[in-house]
């Protein structure tokens, strides 16, 4: 056993002062007031000036993507050893940034799903290959299916493979040649069919949806989560107030997949889209702010791994962009801890400082509930009770 004592903690939901967190093996055994006596014989790590949080959860990553230019297009060309090395390197980068759980939403066949559970790595919530139309967005990942029988088969295969969530590509996407982001890949009956089959097997469904039309189809079909949710039309970003309110009322998890390394360029595909539709980053942040103000349940996920502006471990910048969009820092932090854990079916496992929860911890210098940039000042990372990032001297990077 050991204990961490801090002046300040974010428990996954709110800020607490003077907290002692006791870790026993891979779990949190107690969360107490720091003025209470420490259990006899338990060593205490004092962390003055720091904030203790649950390890972060990145709800949208592509572990097979190496974060280089056109990363997803190069995935099919990897040999198995290379692919395993890319996944391992990706997970190490997440850990270094304080991300102790990732939800992989773009597997290449079953490479990520089959490799879950290695010691000292972040926990992986896996979807397997996204279900998509023949030749549709992300088709090369291996999840093509069309028509009720094939869709039912695709869900059954995922259940048998033991995935944690079903990912369905409902609109086109910008990262697949020939795919039109504004086009609808599946109509309402198909999406409803997948949702019913997945729910009958106890699996949630999260849907890739860019166009306003695709978001409406997903909402009506009762998906559990929507990825991107850019609400695009040929005229650019829309802010349909009634749709945002309906998403909030339905309790649908919305993962806007914002967040980029500061100073990095958008992907060429995003630049092309901006030229075609008038999309701007400022407009996107204003739209996400409107979604938050409508009361939507936001989840932080970065789309890490797809291009150089989105390397693995970029999640703290996604949280910072939510704050730039007008979201309160405490709510933004919840979207990357308790919220993302709940969306990833781990709401009773990780994402909170609570007895019985996994000892997944992040210690940062400063106070990210006041200045969200402090989320990048990583001092310690603990994953399932194992310290993977030790305390070092403050590099004074601020
Ligand atoms: Zn993605």
mmCIF file of C-alpha atoms and ligand atoms in Angstrom:
data_model
loop_
_atom_site.group_PDB
_atom_site.id
_atom_site.type_symbol
_atom_site.label_atom_id
_atom_site.label_comp_id
_atom_site.label_asym_id
_atom_site.label_seq_id
_atom_site.Cartn_x
_atom_site.Cartn_y
_atom_site.Cartn_z
ATOM 1 C CA UNK A 1 0.000 0.000 0.000
ATOM 2 C CA UNK A 2 0.957 3.621 -0.403
ATOM 3 C CA UNK A 3 -0.745 6.984 -0.143
ATOM 4 C CA UNK A 4 -0.650 10.239 -2.067
ATOM 5 C CA UNK A 5 -1.260 13.476 -0.164
ATOM 6 C CA UNK A 6 -2.201 16.642 -2.066
ATOM 7 C CA UNK A 7 -3.579 20.095 -1.303
ATOM 8 C CA UNK A 8 -5.986 19.739 -4.199
ATOM 9 C CA UNK A 9 -7.680 16.958 -6.119
ATOM 10 C CA UNK A 10 -10.201 16.713 -8.914
ATOM 11 C CA UNK A 11 -12.192 13.570 -8.132
ATOM 12 C CA UNK A 12 -13.716 13.095 -11.594
ATOM 13 C CA UNK A 13 -16.606 15.419 -10.837
ATOM 14 C CA UNK A 14 -15.528 18.193 -8.495
ATOM 15 C CA UNK A 15 -12.584 19.818 -6.750
ATOM 16 C CA UNK A 16 -11.625 18.668 -3.264
ATOM 17 C CA UNK A 17 -9.117 20.220 -0.871
ATOM 18 C CA UNK A 18 -6.462 18.418 1.222
ATOM 19 C CA UNK A 19 -6.977 14.858 0.101
ATOM 20 C CA UNK A 20 -5.190 11.618 0.923
ATOM 21 C CA UNK A 21 -5.655 8.817 -1.593
ATOM 22 C CA UNK A 22 -4.631 5.350 -0.421
ATOM 23 C CA UNK A 23 -3.715 2.763 -3.059
ATOM 24 C CA UNK A 24 -3.781 -0.954 -2.328
ATOM 25 C CA UNK A 25 -2.530 -3.090 -5.192
ATOM 26 C CA UNK A 26 -4.319 -2.048 -8.385
ATOM 27 C CA UNK A 27 -7.173 -0.239 -6.619
ATOM 28 C CA UNK A 28 -7.920 2.869 -4.637
ATOM 29 C CA UNK A 29 -8.735 1.687 -1.107
ATOM 30 C CA UNK A 30 -9.544 5.026 0.529
ATOM 31 C CA UNK A 31 -10.041 8.722 -0.265
ATOM 32 C CA UNK A 32 -9.820 10.754 2.937
ATOM 33 C CA UNK A 33 -9.291 14.189 4.356
ATOM 34 C CA UNK A 34 -5.534 14.745 4.485
ATOM 35 C CA UNK A 35 -5.759 15.875 8.124
ATOM 36 C CA UNK A 36 -6.823 12.356 9.174
ATOM 37 C CA UNK A 37 -4.045 10.011 10.327
ATOM 38 C CA UNK A 38 -2.408 7.854 7.672
ATOM 39 C CA UNK A 39 -2.970 4.113 8.183
ATOM 40 C CA UNK A 40 -0.012 2.676 10.143
ATOM 41 C CA UNK A 41 2.929 1.554 8.020
ATOM 42 C CA UNK A 42 1.670 3.099 4.784
ATOM 43 C CA UNK A 43 4.302 5.260 3.046
ATOM 44 C CA UNK A 44 3.032 8.683 2.007
ATOM 45 C CA UNK A 45 4.012 10.589 -1.125
ATOM 46 C CA UNK A 46 3.573 14.306 -0.507
ATOM 47 C CA UNK A 47 2.920 16.363 -3.622
ATOM 48 C CA UNK A 48 2.957 20.037 -2.688
ATOM 49 C CA UNK A 49 1.730 22.454 -5.348
ATOM 50 C CA UNK A 50 0.259 19.640 -7.411
ATOM 51 C CA UNK A 51 -3.226 18.471 -8.345
ATOM 52 C CA UNK A 52 -4.228 14.817 -8.251
ATOM 53 C CA UNK A 53 -6.754 13.584 -10.814
ATOM 54 C CA UNK A 54 -8.031 10.264 -12.076
ATOM 55 C CA UNK A 55 -5.931 9.089 -15.032
ATOM 56 C CA UNK A 56 -7.337 10.597 -18.216
ATOM 57 C CA UNK A 57 -9.524 8.654 -20.646
ATOM 58 C CA UNK A 58 -9.153 9.369 -24.370
ATOM 59 C CA UNK A 59 -12.459 8.213 -25.828
ATOM 60 C CA UNK A 60 -11.414 8.279 -29.489
ATOM 61 C CA UNK A 61 -8.025 7.032 -30.657
ATOM 62 C CA UNK A 62 -6.526 5.113 -33.563
ATOM 63 C CA UNK A 63 -3.735 3.040 -32.039
ATOM 64 C CA UNK A 64 -2.765 1.539 -35.413
ATOM 65 C CA UNK A 65 -2.060 5.073 -36.704
ATOM 66 C CA UNK A 66 1.483 6.264 -36.068
ATOM 67 C CA UNK A 67 0.559 9.960 -36.126
ATOM 68 C CA UNK A 68 2.505 10.623 -39.319
ATOM 69 C CA UNK A 69 1.102 12.144 -42.532
ATOM 70 C CA UNK A 70 -1.772 10.019 -43.937
ATOM 71 C CA UNK A 71 -1.328 7.601 -41.044
ATOM 72 C CA UNK A 72 -4.569 5.687 -41.600
ATOM 73 C CA UNK A 73 -3.879 5.188 -45.318
ATOM 74 C CA UNK A 74 -0.568 3.509 -44.421
ATOM 75 C CA UNK A 75 -2.021 1.087 -41.841
ATOM 76 C CA UNK A 76 -2.910 -1.708 -44.336
ATOM 77 C CA UNK A 77 0.743 -1.780 -45.462
ATOM 78 C CA UNK A 78 2.124 -2.523 -41.986
ATOM 79 C CA UNK A 79 3.327 -6.065 -41.315
ATOM 80 C CA UNK A 80 2.102 -7.602 -38.034
ATOM 81 C CA UNK A 81 5.328 -6.908 -36.087
ATOM 82 C CA UNK A 82 5.387 -3.320 -37.295
ATOM 83 C CA UNK A 83 1.715 -2.887 -36.369
ATOM 84 C CA UNK A 84 2.324 -4.260 -32.886
ATOM 85 C CA UNK A 85 5.255 -1.858 -32.430
ATOM 86 C CA UNK A 86 3.115 1.103 -33.580
ATOM 87 C CA UNK A 87 0.365 0.180 -31.105
ATOM 88 C CA UNK A 88 2.867 -0.247 -28.253
ATOM 89 C CA UNK A 89 4.530 3.107 -28.987
ATOM 90 C CA UNK A 90 1.117 4.788 -29.167
ATOM 91 C CA UNK A 91 0.136 3.425 -25.764
ATOM 92 C CA UNK A 92 3.423 4.604 -24.212
ATOM 93 C CA UNK A 93 2.820 8.125 -25.507
ATOM 94 C CA UNK A 94 -0.671 8.132 -24.032
ATOM 95 C CA UNK A 95 0.697 7.079 -20.643
ATOM 96 C CA UNK A 96 3.368 9.786 -20.690
ATOM 97 C CA UNK A 97 0.567 12.339 -21.135
ATOM 98 C CA UNK A 98 -1.421 10.900 -18.217
ATOM 99 C CA UNK A 99 -3.905 8.944 -20.334
ATOM 100 C CA UNK A 100 -4.489 5.627 -18.548
ATOM 101 C CA UNK A 101 -7.462 4.433 -20.640
ATOM 102 C CA UNK A 102 -8.065 4.728 -24.375
ATOM 103 C CA UNK A 103 -11.059 3.791 -26.485
ATOM 104 C CA UNK A 104 -9.839 2.578 -29.865
ATOM 105 C CA UNK A 105 -12.437 3.307 -32.539
ATOM 106 C CA UNK A 106 -10.540 2.346 -35.673
ATOM 107 C CA UNK A 107 -8.884 -1.022 -35.396
ATOM 108 C CA UNK A 108 -7.256 -2.699 -38.402
ATOM 109 C CA UNK A 109 -9.182 -5.967 -38.360
ATOM 110 C CA UNK A 110 -8.635 -7.124 -34.741
ATOM 111 C CA UNK A 111 -5.033 -6.034 -34.109
ATOM 112 C CA UNK A 112 -5.898 -3.799 -31.153
ATOM 113 C CA UNK A 113 -8.808 -5.837 -29.817
ATOM 114 C CA UNK A 114 -6.687 -9.012 -29.674
ATOM 115 C CA UNK A 115 -3.830 -7.330 -27.833
ATOM 116 C CA UNK A 116 -5.711 -5.865 -24.852
ATOM 117 C CA UNK A 117 -4.676 -6.383 -21.245
ATOM 118 C CA UNK A 118 -0.883 -6.070 -21.227
ATOM 119 C CA UNK A 119 0.624 -5.019 -17.895
ATOM 120 C CA UNK A 120 1.897 -1.465 -17.593
ATOM 121 C CA UNK A 121 -0.080 -0.229 -20.614
ATOM 122 C CA UNK A 122 -3.214 1.915 -20.608
ATOM 123 C CA UNK A 123 -6.470 -0.021 -20.467
ATOM 124 C CA UNK A 124 -7.876 -0.399 -23.998
ATOM 125 C CA UNK A 125 -11.590 -0.226 -24.740
ATOM 126 C CA UNK A 126 -11.916 -1.779 -28.200
ATOM 127 C CA UNK A 127 -14.430 -1.555 -31.008
ATOM 128 C CA UNK A 128 -12.651 -3.729 -33.565
ATOM 129 C CA UNK A 129 -12.974 -2.558 -37.179
ATOM 130 C CA UNK A 130 -15.710 0.060 -37.591
ATOM 131 C CA UNK A 131 -18.791 -1.218 -39.413
ATOM 132 C CA UNK A 132 -18.981 0.633 -42.713
ATOM 133 C CA UNK A 133 -20.533 0.309 -46.163
ATOM 134 C CA UNK A 134 -18.569 -1.524 -48.910
ATOM 135 C CA UNK A 135 -15.930 0.962 -50.066
ATOM 136 C CA UNK A 136 -17.155 3.470 -47.460
ATOM 137 C CA UNK A 137 -15.211 5.534 -44.936
ATOM 138 C CA UNK A 138 -12.554 3.347 -43.211
ATOM 139 C CA UNK A 139 -13.420 0.347 -45.425
ATOM 140 C CA UNK A 140 -9.793 -0.894 -45.435
ATOM 141 C CA UNK A 141 -10.028 -1.610 -41.680
ATOM 142 C CA UNK A 142 -12.071 -4.689 -42.516
ATOM 143 C CA UNK A 143 -15.603 -3.907 -41.315
ATOM 144 C CA UNK A 144 -17.633 -3.643 -44.548
ATOM 145 C CA UNK A 145 -21.296 -4.682 -44.274
ATOM 146 C CA UNK A 146 -24.480 -3.776 -46.149
ATOM 147 C CA UNK A 147 -28.054 -4.929 -45.661
ATOM 148 C CA UNK A 148 -29.793 -6.286 -42.556
ATOM 149 C CA UNK A 149 -28.306 -9.791 -42.661
ATOM 150 C CA UNK A 150 -24.713 -8.614 -43.078
ATOM 151 C CA UNK A 151 -25.150 -5.942 -40.406
ATOM 152 C CA UNK A 152 -26.520 -8.496 -37.941
ATOM 153 C CA UNK A 153 -23.582 -10.771 -38.786
ATOM 154 C CA UNK A 154 -21.151 -7.911 -38.219
ATOM 155 C CA UNK A 155 -22.583 -7.220 -34.761
ATOM 156 C CA UNK A 156 -22.511 -10.935 -33.908
ATOM 157 C CA UNK A 157 -18.859 -11.165 -34.941
ATOM 158 C CA UNK A 158 -18.000 -8.250 -32.638
ATOM 159 C CA UNK A 159 -19.852 -9.849 -29.737
ATOM 160 C CA UNK A 160 -17.920 -13.088 -30.296
ATOM 161 C CA UNK A 161 -14.642 -11.191 -30.445
ATOM 162 C CA UNK A 162 -15.424 -9.620 -27.066
ATOM 163 C CA UNK A 163 -15.373 -5.986 -28.153
ATOM 164 C CA UNK A 164 -16.533 -3.343 -25.672
ATOM 165 C CA UNK A 165 -18.425 -1.079 -28.055
ATOM 166 C CA UNK A 166 -19.710 -1.155 -31.644
ATOM 167 C CA UNK A 167 -18.515 1.647 -33.916
ATOM 168 C CA UNK A 168 -20.711 2.410 -36.910
ATOM 169 C CA UNK A 169 -19.735 4.803 -39.710
ATOM 170 C CA UNK A 170 -22.978 6.611 -40.577
ATOM 171 C CA UNK A 171 -21.651 9.539 -42.648
ATOM 172 C CA UNK A 172 -18.673 9.712 -44.957
ATOM 173 C CA UNK A 173 -15.319 10.942 -43.702
ATOM 174 C CA UNK A 174 -12.440 13.058 -44.899
ATOM 175 C CA UNK A 175 -9.640 10.561 -44.280
ATOM 176 C CA UNK A 176 -10.763 7.964 -46.867
ATOM 177 C CA UNK A 177 -10.154 8.665 -50.554
ATOM 178 C CA UNK A 178 -13.446 8.783 -52.429
ATOM 179 C CA UNK A 179 -15.594 9.190 -49.317
ATOM 180 C CA UNK A 180 -17.818 12.268 -49.102
ATOM 181 C CA UNK A 181 -18.057 13.562 -45.548
ATOM 182 C CA UNK A 182 -21.481 15.043 -46.269
ATOM 183 C CA UNK A 183 -22.961 11.826 -47.637
ATOM 184 C CA UNK A 184 -25.117 9.445 -45.625
ATOM 185 C CA UNK A 185 -23.717 5.879 -45.642
ATOM 186 C CA UNK A 186 -26.551 4.154 -43.770
ATOM 187 C CA UNK A 187 -30.194 5.162 -43.539
ATOM 188 C CA UNK A 188 -32.328 5.138 -40.409
ATOM 189 C CA UNK A 189 -33.527 1.501 -40.724
ATOM 190 C CA UNK A 190 -29.938 0.187 -40.992
ATOM 191 C CA UNK A 191 -28.714 2.228 -38.023
ATOM 192 C CA UNK A 192 -31.713 1.148 -35.938
ATOM 193 C CA UNK A 193 -31.031 -2.467 -36.896
ATOM 194 C CA UNK A 194 -27.416 -2.239 -35.661
ATOM 195 C CA UNK A 195 -28.424 -0.450 -32.451
ATOM 196 C CA UNK A 196 -31.066 -3.086 -31.633
ATOM 197 C CA UNK A 197 -28.703 -5.997 -32.326
ATOM 198 C CA UNK A 198 -25.884 -4.457 -30.284
ATOM 199 C CA UNK A 199 -28.140 -3.511 -27.370
ATOM 200 C CA UNK A 200 -29.642 -7.010 -27.327
ATOM 201 C CA UNK A 201 -26.074 -8.280 -26.801
ATOM 202 C CA UNK A 202 -25.356 -5.660 -24.130
ATOM 203 C CA UNK A 203 -23.033 -3.508 -26.253
ATOM 204 C CA UNK A 204 -23.314 0.248 -26.756
ATOM 205 C CA UNK A 205 -23.075 1.803 -30.217
ATOM 206 C CA UNK A 206 -21.110 4.903 -31.036
ATOM 207 C CA UNK A 207 -21.547 6.382 -34.492
ATOM 208 C CA UNK A 208 -19.256 8.419 -36.711
ATOM 209 C CA UNK A 209 -21.476 11.251 -37.981
ATOM 210 C CA UNK A 210 -20.466 14.514 -39.638
ATOM 211 C CA UNK A 211 -23.442 15.811 -41.608
ATOM 212 C CA UNK A 212 -26.481 17.265 -39.856
ATOM 213 C CA UNK A 213 -28.581 14.614 -41.555
ATOM 214 C CA UNK A 214 -26.402 11.786 -40.229
ATOM 215 C CA UNK A 215 -26.572 13.179 -36.677
ATOM 216 C CA UNK A 216 -30.375 13.277 -36.918
ATOM 217 C CA UNK A 217 -30.471 9.676 -38.168
ATOM 218 C CA UNK A 218 -28.230 8.544 -35.292
ATOM 219 C CA UNK A 219 -30.282 10.341 -32.662
ATOM 220 C CA UNK A 220 -33.546 8.887 -33.971
ATOM 221 C CA UNK A 221 -32.010 5.386 -34.020
ATOM 222 C CA UNK A 222 -30.987 5.663 -30.368
ATOM 223 C CA UNK A 223 -27.206 5.381 -30.648
ATOM 224 C CA UNK A 224 -25.358 5.774 -27.347
ATOM 225 C CA UNK A 225 -22.677 8.095 -28.665
ATOM 226 C CA UNK A 226 -21.876 10.300 -31.640
ATOM 227 C CA UNK A 227 -18.300 10.875 -32.813
ATOM 228 C CA UNK A 228 -17.316 14.200 -34.430
ATOM 229 C CA UNK A 229 -20.871 15.611 -34.608
ATOM 230 C CA UNK A 230 -19.644 18.467 -36.787
ATOM 231 C CA UNK A 231 -23.184 19.049 -38.135
ATOM 232 C CA UNK A 232 -21.793 19.940 -41.544
ATOM 233 C CA UNK A 233 -23.709 20.904 -44.629
ATOM 234 C CA UNK A 234 -22.372 22.150 -47.965
ATOM 235 C CA UNK A 235 -22.642 25.637 -46.436
ATOM 236 C CA UNK A 236 -20.346 24.752 -43.524
ATOM 237 C CA UNK A 237 -21.045 24.195 -39.841
ATOM 238 C CA UNK A 238 -24.610 24.423 -38.597
ATOM 239 C CA UNK A 239 -25.781 25.019 -35.054
ATOM 240 C CA UNK A 240 -29.264 23.494 -35.025
ATOM 241 C CA UNK A 241 -30.510 24.490 -31.562
ATOM 242 C CA UNK A 242 -33.374 21.972 -31.514
ATOM 243 C CA UNK A 243 -31.010 19.126 -32.454
ATOM 244 C CA UNK A 244 -28.515 20.126 -29.754
ATOM 245 C CA UNK A 245 -31.329 20.207 -27.172
ATOM 246 C CA UNK A 246 -32.579 16.821 -28.348
ATOM 247 C CA UNK A 247 -29.082 15.302 -28.020
ATOM 248 C CA UNK A 248 -28.915 16.678 -24.471
ATOM 249 C CA UNK A 249 -32.396 15.370 -23.625
ATOM 250 C CA UNK A 250 -31.539 11.905 -24.972
ATOM 251 C CA UNK A 251 -28.321 11.821 -22.920
ATOM 252 C CA UNK A 252 -26.325 10.895 -26.034
ATOM 253 C CA UNK A 253 -22.563 11.040 -25.478
ATOM 254 C CA UNK A 254 -21.045 13.505 -27.925
ATOM 255 C CA UNK A 255 -17.317 13.272 -28.653
ATOM 256 C CA UNK A 256 -16.394 16.322 -30.751
ATOM 257 C CA UNK A 257 -12.836 15.018 -31.422
ATOM 258 C CA UNK A 258 -11.345 18.497 -31.197
ATOM 259 C CA UNK A 259 -7.772 19.013 -29.977
ATOM 260 C CA UNK A 260 -4.521 19.440 -31.820
ATOM 261 C CA UNK A 261 -0.939 20.137 -30.827
ATOM 262 C CA UNK A 262 -0.684 23.934 -30.529
ATOM 263 C CA UNK A 263 0.860 25.463 -33.644
ATOM 264 C CA UNK A 264 0.314 22.344 -35.765
ATOM 265 C CA UNK A 265 -1.393 22.539 -39.130
ATOM 266 C CA UNK A 266 -4.746 20.932 -39.801
ATOM 267 C CA UNK A 267 -4.609 17.851 -42.019
ATOM 268 C CA UNK A 268 -4.647 18.527 -45.789
ATOM 269 C CA UNK A 269 -8.111 16.931 -45.841
ATOM 270 C CA UNK A 270 -9.350 19.386 -43.209
ATOM 271 C CA UNK A 271 -7.852 22.276 -45.189
ATOM 272 C CA UNK A 272 -9.635 21.089 -48.320
ATOM 273 C CA UNK A 273 -12.902 20.827 -46.400
ATOM 274 C CA UNK A 274 -12.416 24.333 -45.006
ATOM 275 C CA UNK A 275 -11.895 25.683 -48.529
ATOM 276 C CA UNK A 276 -14.992 23.850 -49.786
ATOM 277 C CA UNK A 277 -17.421 24.658 -46.972
ATOM 278 C CA UNK A 278 -16.054 27.677 -45.118
ATOM 279 C CA UNK A 279 -15.307 25.586 -42.024
ATOM 280 C CA UNK A 280 -13.126 27.452 -39.505
ATOM 281 C CA UNK A 281 -11.632 26.349 -36.188
ATOM 282 C CA UNK A 282 -13.170 29.368 -34.460
ATOM 283 C CA UNK A 283 -16.566 28.457 -35.889
ATOM 284 C CA UNK A 284 -16.151 24.876 -34.752
ATOM 285 C CA UNK A 285 -15.273 25.924 -31.193
ATOM 286 C CA UNK A 286 -18.274 28.272 -31.090
ATOM 287 C CA UNK A 287 -20.460 25.389 -32.260
ATOM 288 C CA UNK A 288 -19.064 23.027 -29.593
ATOM 289 C CA UNK A 289 -19.672 25.779 -27.028
ATOM 290 C CA UNK A 290 -23.308 25.954 -28.162
ATOM 291 C CA UNK A 291 -23.614 22.187 -27.865
ATOM 292 C CA UNK A 292 -22.224 22.361 -24.324
ATOM 293 C CA UNK A 293 -24.528 25.242 -23.428
ATOM 294 C CA UNK A 294 -27.493 23.164 -24.628
ATOM 295 C CA UNK A 295 -26.534 20.602 -21.985
ATOM 296 C CA UNK A 296 -25.124 17.844 -24.198
ATOM 297 C CA UNK A 297 -23.072 15.146 -22.469
ATOM 298 C CA UNK A 298 -19.589 15.857 -23.805
ATOM 299 C CA UNK A 299 -16.798 13.319 -23.965
ATOM 300 C CA UNK A 300 -13.179 14.176 -24.661
ATOM 301 C CA UNK A 301 -11.568 12.122 -27.370
ATOM 302 C CA UNK A 302 -8.809 13.329 -29.636
ATOM 303 C CA UNK A 303 -8.741 11.137 -32.775
ATOM 304 C CA UNK A 304 -5.074 10.627 -31.834
ATOM 305 C CA UNK A 305 -2.835 8.901 -34.340
ATOM 306 C CA UNK A 306 -4.396 10.113 -37.589
ATOM 307 C CA UNK A 307 -1.978 12.926 -38.565
ATOM 308 C CA UNK A 308 0.958 14.964 -37.205
ATOM 309 C CA UNK A 309 -1.273 17.504 -35.435
ATOM 310 C CA UNK A 310 -2.929 14.672 -33.542
ATOM 311 C CA UNK A 311 -0.168 12.549 -32.020
ATOM 312 C CA UNK A 312 -0.955 9.987 -29.346
ATOM 313 C CA UNK A 313 -1.070 11.743 -25.983
ATOM 314 C CA UNK A 314 -2.665 14.924 -27.422
ATOM 315 C CA UNK A 315 -5.762 14.616 -25.205
ATOM 316 C CA UNK A 316 -4.867 17.441 -22.755
ATOM 317 C CA UNK A 317 -5.075 19.829 -25.708
ATOM 318 C CA UNK A 318 -8.557 18.519 -26.555
ATOM 319 C CA UNK A 319 -9.618 19.359 -22.993
ATOM 320 C CA UNK A 320 -7.996 22.786 -23.309
ATOM 321 C CA UNK A 321 -9.906 23.428 -26.559
ATOM 322 C CA UNK A 322 -13.169 22.617 -24.786
ATOM 323 C CA UNK A 323 -12.285 25.338 -22.291
ATOM 324 C CA UNK A 324 -11.515 27.692 -25.208
ATOM 325 C CA UNK A 325 -14.987 26.823 -26.504
ATOM 326 C CA UNK A 326 -16.458 28.213 -23.275
ATOM 327 C CA UNK A 327 -16.797 25.016 -21.258
ATOM 328 C CA UNK A 328 -16.045 25.382 -17.547
ATOM 329 C CA UNK A 329 -12.659 23.734 -16.731
ATOM 330 C CA UNK A 330 -14.223 21.399 -14.154
ATOM 331 C CA UNK A 331 -16.802 20.174 -16.687
ATOM 332 C CA UNK A 332 -14.074 19.853 -19.322
ATOM 333 C CA UNK A 333 -11.986 17.722 -16.949
ATOM 334 C CA UNK A 334 -15.034 15.561 -16.181
ATOM 335 C CA UNK A 335 -15.446 14.967 -19.937
ATOM 336 C CA UNK A 336 -11.946 13.437 -19.992
ATOM 337 C CA UNK A 337 -12.312 11.382 -16.789
ATOM 338 C CA UNK A 338 -15.678 10.280 -15.382
ATOM 339 C CA UNK A 339 -17.566 11.181 -18.575
ATOM 340 C CA UNK A 340 -15.248 9.439 -21.008
ATOM 341 C CA UNK A 341 -15.072 6.422 -18.684
ATOM 342 C CA UNK A 342 -18.868 6.169 -18.594
ATOM 343 C CA UNK A 343 -19.118 6.522 -22.378
ATOM 344 C CA UNK A 344 -16.527 3.764 -22.666
ATOM 345 C CA UNK A 345 -18.514 1.392 -20.427
ATOM 346 C CA UNK A 346 -15.996 1.806 -17.609
ATOM 347 C CA UNK A 347 -17.961 4.251 -15.455
ATOM 348 C CA UNK A 348 -17.762 1.930 -12.452
ATOM 349 C CA UNK A 349 -14.085 1.077 -13.003
ATOM 350 C CA UNK A 350 -12.017 4.190 -13.671
ATOM 351 C CA UNK A 351 -12.332 7.963 -14.140
ATOM 352 C CA UNK A 352 -12.989 8.801 -10.473
ATOM 353 C CA UNK A 353 -11.051 8.998 -7.229
ATOM 354 C CA UNK A 354 -13.251 6.650 -5.296
ATOM 355 C CA UNK A 355 -12.625 3.566 -3.117
ATOM 356 C CA UNK A 356 -12.857 0.401 -5.193
ATOM 357 C CA UNK A 357 -12.030 2.194 -8.446
ATOM 358 C CA UNK A 358 -8.820 1.381 -10.329
ATOM 359 C CA UNK A 359 -5.694 3.114 -9.053
ATOM 360 C CA UNK A 360 -5.374 5.099 -12.299
ATOM 361 C CA UNK A 361 -3.929 8.432 -11.231
ATOM 362 C CA UNK A 362 -2.446 11.561 -12.756
ATOM 363 C CA UNK A 363 -0.508 14.188 -10.822
ATOM 364 C CA UNK A 364 0.127 17.520 -12.513
ATOM 365 C CA UNK A 365 1.914 20.630 -11.278
ATOM 366 C CA UNK A 366 -0.329 23.621 -10.643
ATOM 367 C CA UNK A 367 -4.113 23.656 -10.837
ATOM 368 C CA UNK A 368 -5.821 22.697 -14.121
ATOM 369 C CA UNK A 369 -9.210 23.636 -12.653
ATOM 370 C CA UNK A 370 -7.961 27.242 -12.797
ATOM 371 C CA UNK A 371 -5.519 27.098 -15.731
ATOM 372 C CA UNK A 372 -6.287 24.156 -17.995
ATOM 373 C CA UNK A 373 -2.781 24.395 -19.510
ATOM 374 C CA UNK A 374 -1.506 22.854 -16.257
ATOM 375 C CA UNK A 375 -2.966 19.543 -17.466
ATOM 376 C CA UNK A 376 0.193 19.104 -19.571
ATOM 377 C CA UNK A 377 2.556 19.546 -16.564
ATOM 378 C CA UNK A 378 2.648 15.820 -15.830
ATOM 379 C CA UNK A 379 4.528 14.772 -12.689
ATOM 380 C CA UNK A 380 3.302 11.264 -11.971
ATOM 381 C CA UNK A 381 1.181 8.683 -13.743
ATOM 382 C CA UNK A 382 -0.128 5.545 -12.071
ATOM 383 C CA UNK A 383 -1.910 2.860 -14.073
ATOM 384 C CA UNK A 384 -3.702 0.108 -12.137
ATOM 385 C CA UNK A 385 -1.461 0.811 -9.140
ATOM 386 C CA UNK A 386 1.830 0.809 -11.067
ATOM 387 C CA UNK A 387 3.790 4.072 -11.214
ATOM 388 C CA UNK A 388 4.803 4.460 -14.850
ATOM 389 C CA UNK A 389 5.914 8.073 -14.810
ATOM 390 C CA UNK A 390 8.061 8.856 -11.775
ATOM 391 C CA UNK A 391 8.375 12.282 -10.237
ATOM 392 C CA UNK A 392 11.164 14.292 -11.792
ATOM 393 C CA UNK A 393 12.520 17.786 -11.281
ATOM 394 C CA UNK A 394 10.172 20.455 -12.597
ATOM 395 C CA UNK A 395 11.577 21.109 -16.073
ATOM 396 C CA UNK A 396 10.276 24.648 -15.744
ATOM 397 C CA UNK A 397 8.636 24.528 -19.136
ATOM 398 C CA UNK A 398 6.170 27.283 -18.282
HETATM 399 ZN ZN1 LIG B 1 -11.442 8.609 -35.634
#
